[in-house]
Coordinates of C-alpha atoms and ligand atoms in Angstrom, one line a residue:
M8 CA 33.7 -7.9 7.5
N9 CA 30.4 -7.1 5.7
V10 CA 29.1 -10.5 4.5
L11 CA 28.3 -9.3 0.9
V12 CA 31.8 -7.8 0.7
E13 CA 33.3 -11.1 1.8
K14 CA 31.2 -13.1 -0.6
L15 CA 32.2 -10.8 -3.5
I16 CA 35.9 -11.1 -2.6
T17 CA 35.8 -14.9 -2.4
T18 CA 33.3 -15.8 -5.3
H19 CA 33.6 -12.7 -7.7
S20 CA 29.9 -12.8 -8.0
L21 CA 26.7 -11.7 -6.2
T22 CA 23.0 -12.0 -7.2
T23 CA 21.3 -8.9 -8.6
E24 CA 19.5 -8.4 -5.3
E25 CA 22.8 -8.7 -3.4
Y26 CA 24.5 -6.1 -5.6
A27 CA 21.6 -3.7 -5.0
A28 CA 21.9 -4.3 -1.2
L29 CA 25.6 -3.8 -1.3
I30 CA 25.2 -0.5 -3.1
E31 CA 22.2 0.7 -1.0
E32 CA 23.8 -0.2 2.3
R33 CA 27.3 1.0 1.5
D34 CA 29.3 3.0 4.1
A35 CA 32.9 4.1 4.6
A36 CA 33.8 0.7 6.1
S37 CA 32.5 -1.4 3.2
A38 CA 34.0 1.0 0.6
E39 CA 37.4 0.7 2.3
Q40 CA 37.2 -3.1 2.5
L41 CA 36.3 -3.3 -1.1
A42 CA 39.0 -0.8 -2.2
L43 CA 41.7 -2.8 -0.3
A44 CA 40.7 -6.1 -1.9
A45 CA 40.4 -4.5 -5.3
V46 CA 43.9 -3.0 -5.2
H47 CA 45.2 -6.3 -4.1
A48 CA 43.4 -8.2 -6.9
R49 CA 44.7 -5.7 -9.5
R50 CA 48.3 -5.9 -8.2
Q51 CA 48.2 -9.7 -8.8
V52 CA 47.4 -9.1 -12.5
Y53 CA 48.9 -5.7 -13.4
G54 CA 51.4 -4.8 -10.6
N55 CA 51.7 -1.1 -10.1
A56 CA 51.4 -0.3 -13.8
V57 CA 48.8 2.2 -15.0
F58 CA 48.1 1.9 -18.8
T59 CA 47.5 5.0 -20.9
R60 CA 45.4 5.5 -24.0
G61 CA 45.8 8.6 -26.1
L62 CA 42.2 9.9 -26.9
I63 CA 41.6 11.7 -30.1
E64 CA 38.1 13.2 -30.4
I65 CA 37.7 13.1 -34.1
S66 CA 34.3 14.6 -34.6
N67 CA 31.5 16.1 -32.5
I68 CA 29.0 15.8 -35.3
C69 CA 26.3 13.3 -34.3
K70 CA 23.1 12.0 -35.7
N71 CA 21.9 10.9 -32.3
D72 CA 20.0 12.8 -29.7
C73 CA 21.0 11.2 -26.4
L74 CA 19.3 13.2 -23.7
Y75 CA 22.4 13.5 -21.5
C76 CA 25.0 14.3 -24.1
G77 CA 26.3 17.8 -25.0
I78 CA 27.0 16.9 -28.6
R79 CA 23.5 15.6 -29.3
R80 CA 22.0 16.6 -32.6
S81 CA 19.5 19.0 -31.1
N82 CA 22.1 21.1 -29.4
L83 CA 22.4 24.2 -31.6
N84 CA 24.9 25.8 -29.3
C85 CA 27.5 23.2 -30.1
E86 CA 30.0 24.4 -32.5
R87 CA 30.7 21.4 -34.8
Y88 CA 34.0 20.2 -36.0
R89 CA 35.6 17.2 -37.6
L90 CA 39.3 16.3 -37.9
S91 CA 40.9 15.3 -41.2
K92 CA 42.9 12.2 -41.7
D93 CA 46.1 14.3 -41.6
D94 CA 45.0 16.0 -38.3
I95 CA 44.4 12.5 -36.8
L96 CA 47.7 11.1 -38.0
L97 CA 49.6 14.1 -36.6
C98 CA 47.9 13.8 -33.2
A99 CA 48.8 10.1 -33.2
E100 CA 52.4 10.8 -34.2
Q101 CA 52.8 13.2 -31.3
G102 CA 51.1 10.8 -29.0
Y103 CA 53.5 8.1 -30.0
R104 CA 56.5 10.3 -29.2
F105 CA 55.0 10.9 -25.7
G106 CA 54.8 7.2 -25.1
F107 CA 51.3 6.3 -26.0
R108 CA 50.9 2.8 -27.5
T109 CA 47.1 2.8 -27.8
I110 CA 45.3 5.4 -29.9
V111 CA 41.6 5.8 -29.3
L112 CA 39.5 7.4 -32.0
Q113 CA 36.2 8.6 -30.5
G114 CA 33.4 10.7 -32.0
G115 CA 29.8 11.3 -32.5
E116 CA 28.0 9.2 -35.1
D117 CA 29.1 11.3 -38.0
A118 CA 28.3 9.8 -41.5
F119 CA 31.4 11.4 -42.9
F120 CA 33.4 8.6 -41.2
S121 CA 32.2 5.9 -43.5
D122 CA 33.8 2.5 -43.5
A123 CA 36.0 3.5 -46.4
V124 CA 37.2 6.7 -44.7
L125 CA 37.8 5.0 -41.3
C126 CA 39.5 1.9 -42.7
E127 CA 42.0 4.1 -44.5
I128 CA 42.7 6.0 -41.3
I129 CA 43.1 2.8 -39.3
A130 CA 45.3 1.2 -41.9
A131 CA 47.6 4.3 -42.0
L132 CA 47.8 4.4 -38.2
K133 CA 48.8 0.7 -38.1
E134 CA 51.3 1.1 -40.9
K135 CA 53.0 4.1 -39.1
H136 CA 52.8 2.6 -35.6
P137 CA 52.6 -1.2 -35.9
D138 CA 53.3 -1.5 -32.2
C139 CA 50.2 0.5 -31.3
A140 CA 46.7 -0.8 -30.6
V141 CA 43.9 1.1 -32.2
T142 CA 40.7 1.5 -30.3
L143 CA 37.5 2.8 -31.8
S144 CA 34.6 4.5 -30.0
M145 CA 32.4 5.6 -32.8
G146 CA 29.0 4.4 -31.7
E147 CA 26.5 1.9 -33.2
R148 CA 27.3 0.5 -36.7
S149 CA 26.3 -2.6 -38.6
R150 CA 28.0 -5.9 -38.1
E151 CA 29.5 -5.6 -41.6
S152 CA 31.0 -2.3 -40.7
Y153 CA 32.5 -3.5 -37.5
Q154 CA 34.0 -6.5 -39.4
A155 CA 35.5 -4.1 -42.1
L156 CA 37.1 -1.9 -39.4
F157 CA 38.5 -5.0 -37.6
D158 CA 39.9 -6.3 -40.9
A159 CA 41.5 -2.9 -41.4
G160 CA 43.4 -3.4 -38.2
A161 CA 41.3 -2.0 -35.3
D162 CA 42.0 -4.0 -32.1
R163 CA 39.4 -2.7 -29.6
Y164 CA 36.0 -1.1 -29.5
L165 CA 34.4 0.9 -26.7
L166 CA 30.7 1.2 -26.7
R167 CA 29.1 1.9 -23.3
H168 CA 25.9 -0.1 -22.9
E169 CA 24.8 3.0 -20.8
T170 CA 22.4 0.9 -18.7
A171 CA 21.4 -2.7 -18.7
N172 CA 17.8 -1.9 -17.8
R173 CA 15.6 -1.5 -20.9
A174 CA 13.1 1.1 -19.3
H175 CA 16.1 3.1 -18.0
Y176 CA 17.7 3.0 -21.5
E177 CA 14.5 4.3 -23.0
A178 CA 14.4 7.2 -20.5
L179 CA 17.9 8.3 -21.4
H180 CA 17.5 8.0 -25.2
P181 CA 15.1 9.2 -27.9
A182 CA 12.6 6.6 -29.4
A183 CA 14.8 6.3 -32.5
M184 CA 17.5 4.5 -30.5
S185 CA 17.0 1.0 -29.2
F186 CA 18.3 -1.0 -26.3
N187 CA 18.2 -4.1 -28.5
N188 CA 20.5 -2.5 -31.1
R189 CA 23.0 -1.4 -28.5
M190 CA 23.2 -5.0 -27.2
R191 CA 23.4 -6.4 -30.7
C192 CA 26.4 -4.1 -31.4
L193 CA 28.2 -5.4 -28.3
R194 CA 27.6 -9.0 -29.1
D195 CA 28.7 -8.5 -32.7
L196 CA 31.9 -6.7 -31.6
R197 CA 32.8 -9.5 -29.3
E198 CA 32.0 -12.3 -31.8
I199 CA 34.2 -10.5 -34.4
G200 CA 37.1 -10.6 -32.1
Y201 CA 37.5 -7.1 -30.7
Q202 CA 38.6 -6.5 -27.1
V203 CA 35.3 -5.0 -26.2
G204 CA 34.6 -2.2 -23.6
C205 CA 31.1 -1.5 -22.3
G206 CA 30.2 0.8 -19.4
F207 CA 27.7 3.3 -18.0
M208 CA 27.5 6.7 -16.3
V209 CA 27.2 6.8 -12.5
G210 CA 24.3 8.8 -11.2
S211 CA 22.5 9.2 -14.5
P212 CA 18.9 10.4 -14.2
F213 CA 16.5 7.6 -13.2
Q214 CA 19.3 5.3 -12.2
T215 CA 18.7 3.3 -9.0
A216 CA 20.6 0.7 -7.0
K217 CA 18.5 -1.9 -8.9
T218 CA 19.5 -0.6 -12.3
L219 CA 23.2 -0.5 -11.2
A220 CA 22.9 -4.0 -9.9
E221 CA 21.6 -5.0 -13.4
D222 CA 24.7 -3.3 -14.9
L223 CA 27.0 -5.3 -12.7
K224 CA 25.2 -8.6 -13.5
F225 CA 25.3 -7.8 -17.2
I226 CA 29.1 -7.1 -17.0
E227 CA 29.5 -10.4 -15.0
D228 CA 27.8 -12.3 -17.8
F229 CA 29.1 -10.4 -20.8
R230 CA 32.8 -10.5 -19.6
P231 CA 34.0 -7.4 -21.5
A232 CA 37.8 -6.7 -21.5
M233 CA 37.1 -3.1 -20.4
V234 CA 34.5 -1.2 -18.5
G235 CA 34.3 2.6 -18.7
I236 CA 32.4 4.3 -15.9
G237 CA 32.3 7.9 -14.8
P238 CA 29.9 10.2 -13.1
F239 CA 27.1 11.7 -15.1
I240 CA 27.7 15.5 -15.3
P241 CA 24.9 17.7 -16.6
Q242 CA 25.5 19.7 -19.8
K243 CA 23.7 23.1 -19.8
D244 CA 22.2 22.7 -23.3
T245 CA 20.6 19.3 -22.8
P246 CA 17.2 18.2 -21.3
F247 CA 19.2 17.0 -18.3
A248 CA 20.8 20.4 -17.6
H249 CA 19.3 20.6 -14.2
E250 CA 19.7 17.0 -13.1
P251 CA 22.2 16.4 -10.2
A252 CA 25.6 15.0 -11.1
G253 CA 26.8 11.6 -10.1
T254 CA 29.4 11.4 -7.3
A255 CA 33.1 10.4 -7.2
E256 CA 32.3 8.4 -4.0
L257 CA 29.8 6.0 -5.8
T258 CA 32.0 5.8 -8.9
C259 CA 35.0 4.7 -6.8
F260 CA 32.8 2.2 -4.9
L261 CA 31.7 0.7 -8.2
L262 CA 35.2 0.6 -9.6
S263 CA 36.2 -1.6 -6.6
V264 CA 33.2 -3.8 -7.2
L265 CA 34.0 -4.2 -10.9
R266 CA 37.7 -5.0 -10.1
L267 CA 36.5 -7.8 -7.8
I268 CA 34.0 -9.2 -10.3
D269 CA 36.9 -9.6 -12.8
P270 CA 40.4 -8.8 -11.6
T271 CA 41.7 -8.8 -15.2
L272 CA 39.4 -5.9 -16.3
L273 CA 40.8 -2.8 -17.9
L274 CA 39.2 0.0 -15.9
P275 CA 39.8 3.6 -16.7
A276 CA 39.8 6.4 -14.1
T277 CA 37.9 8.7 -16.4
T278 CA 38.1 12.4 -17.3
A279 CA 34.6 12.8 -15.9
L280 CA 35.8 11.4 -12.6
G281 CA 38.6 14.0 -12.7
T282 CA 36.1 16.7 -13.5
I283 CA 33.7 16.0 -10.6
D284 CA 36.6 15.8 -8.1
P285 CA 40.1 17.4 -8.6
Q286 CA 41.6 14.2 -7.1
G287 CA 39.1 11.9 -8.9
R288 CA 41.5 10.1 -11.1
E289 CA 43.9 9.3 -8.2
K290 CA 41.0 8.1 -6.1
G291 CA 39.8 6.0 -9.0
I292 CA 43.2 4.3 -9.2
L293 CA 43.3 3.8 -5.5
A294 CA 39.8 2.1 -5.8
G295 CA 41.0 -0.4 -8.4
A296 CA 41.2 1.3 -11.8
N297 CA 44.3 0.8 -13.9
V298 CA 43.9 3.0 -17.0
V299 CA 44.0 6.7 -17.8
M300 CA 43.0 8.2 -21.1
P301 CA 44.5 11.7 -21.5
N302 CA 43.4 13.9 -24.4
L303 CA 45.5 14.0 -27.6
S304 CA 43.0 16.1 -29.6
P305 CA 44.3 19.4 -31.0
V306 CA 43.8 22.1 -28.4
T307 CA 41.8 24.1 -30.9
V308 CA 38.9 21.6 -30.8
R309 CA 39.0 20.3 -27.2
K310 CA 36.5 22.7 -25.8
K311 CA 34.1 21.8 -28.6
Y312 CA 33.9 18.1 -27.6
A313 CA 31.8 19.1 -24.6
L314 CA 29.9 16.0 -23.6
Y315 CA 29.3 17.7 -20.2
D316 CA 30.1 21.0 -18.5
N317 CA 33.5 22.0 -17.0
K318 CA 35.5 19.2 -18.6
I319 CA 39.1 19.3 -17.5
C320 CA 42.2 19.3 -19.6
T321 CA 40.7 21.3 -22.5
G322 CA 43.4 24.0 -22.5
E323 CA 46.5 21.9 -22.2
E324 CA 48.8 20.5 -24.9
S325 CA 49.1 16.7 -25.2
A326 CA 52.6 16.6 -23.7
Q327 CA 51.4 18.5 -20.6
C328 CA 48.5 16.0 -20.2
R329 CA 50.9 13.1 -20.1
G330 CA 53.3 14.8 -17.8
C331 CA 50.6 15.9 -15.4
L332 CA 49.1 12.4 -15.2
Q333 CA 52.5 10.9 -14.7
R334 CA 53.2 13.1 -11.7
R335 CA 49.7 12.4 -10.4
M336 CA 50.2 8.6 -10.6
E337 CA 53.7 8.8 -9.1
S338 CA 52.3 10.8 -6.2
I339 CA 50.2 7.8 -5.2
G340 CA 52.9 5.1 -5.9
Y341 CA 51.9 4.1 -9.5
T342 CA 53.8 4.4 -12.8
L343 CA 52.5 5.2 -16.3
V344 CA 53.9 2.6 -18.5
V345 CA 54.8 2.7 -22.2
D346 CA 52.8 -0.4 -23.3
R347 CA 49.8 -1.3 -25.5
G348 CA 48.1 -2.4 -22.2
D349 CA 46.2 -5.4 -23.5
V350 CA 43.9 -7.3 -21.2
R351 CA 45.8 -10.1 -19.4
R352 CA 43.7 -13.2 -19.5
Ligands
LIG456 N1 29.3 8.1 -30.0 C1 30.2 7.3 -29.2 C2 30.9 8.1 -28.2 C3 30.0 8.7 -27.1 S1 30.8 9.7 -26.0 C4 29.3 6.2 -28.6 O1 28.1 6.2 -28.7 O2 29.9 5.3 -28.0 C5 31.4 8.6 -24.8 C6 30.6 8.4 -23.5 O3 30.5 9.6 -22.8 C7 29.1 8.0 -23.7 O4 29.1 6.6 -23.9 C8 28.5 8.4 -22.4 O5 28.4 7.4 -21.4 C9 29.5 9.5 -21.9 N2 28.8 10.8 -21.7 C10 28.0 11.4 -22.6 N3 27.4 12.5 -22.0 C11 27.8 12.5 -20.7 C12 27.5 13.4 -19.6 N4 26.7 14.4 -19.7 N5 28.2 13.1 -18.4 C13 29.0 12.1 -18.3 N6 29.3 11.2 -19.3 C14 28.7 11.5 -20.5

């Protein structure tokens, strides 16, 4: 067996230089060895269960201008929308009936969703569905804000770090955004007591084996409960419109590496992975992922939450999304479970 693969399987850790070499020198054989070990490690902790999260995209209005993102402020071709509290509660209600026990509220950094507004929504969700976890993915906020949302009942927070390399971060974001603030947010979230998810795009412009190795080392040190990774996919109205997309192959390779770094991680097989490859989500699960996040947003807004081009599942009703994923998971020997899907540590 490849010596780096063997070291990762036995010690759950490599040096940054070793991670970079593992990535650069990867081949079909090392990918398969890693995937087998990753699936084995996941089975010890989570069996054959795949957790689901119902994703509600509550707003595509955003004050930020991330160079890769289709809902960036400068994109005048993006038709903006925002869901009301009633819309959100209705989506959650349907999701609950379909078997979701985690509701994820994701959106751009839309000032309308002040602490007061979000706290009221979180409290209403928790009151109606006390057996559900509420996950937020609403970008960078102050520590006080994160604390207020936590006190209102939010359980988890997803904030991808995007890249652990400062220069790379600066190449993906406008000068108004700072790497230090992103990291500050992640530390605050963890200290407050959230189950925290970080993550990055695979194949983003300027990414190298070295920056990916730094991402892996960061994750090893930070010990998040979740890591969301998916291929970068260009969006036609962004400065990165003509950059090449990331691959399902490297995404799956990194999912296996992440599973071995921490067998208890919650690792989604993302919609972006399913977009770049029709079998992407199945491949992700077979590489070591254990979460899928189908879309619960109203069909009327789905196409407008266009972070990248050709996003899948933008025409289907929520019930269809769950049914489709259930069949897909069963076809590869896994089951979608009705469960909050908390991290097992
Ligand atoms: N405003 C929230 C939610 C952002 S959208 C936040 O800041 O966390 C969620 C994730 O989608 C981002 O973190 C980014 O990693 C990913 N994303 C954005 N544009 C993308 C693209 N073009 N291709 C693939 N993923 C993208």
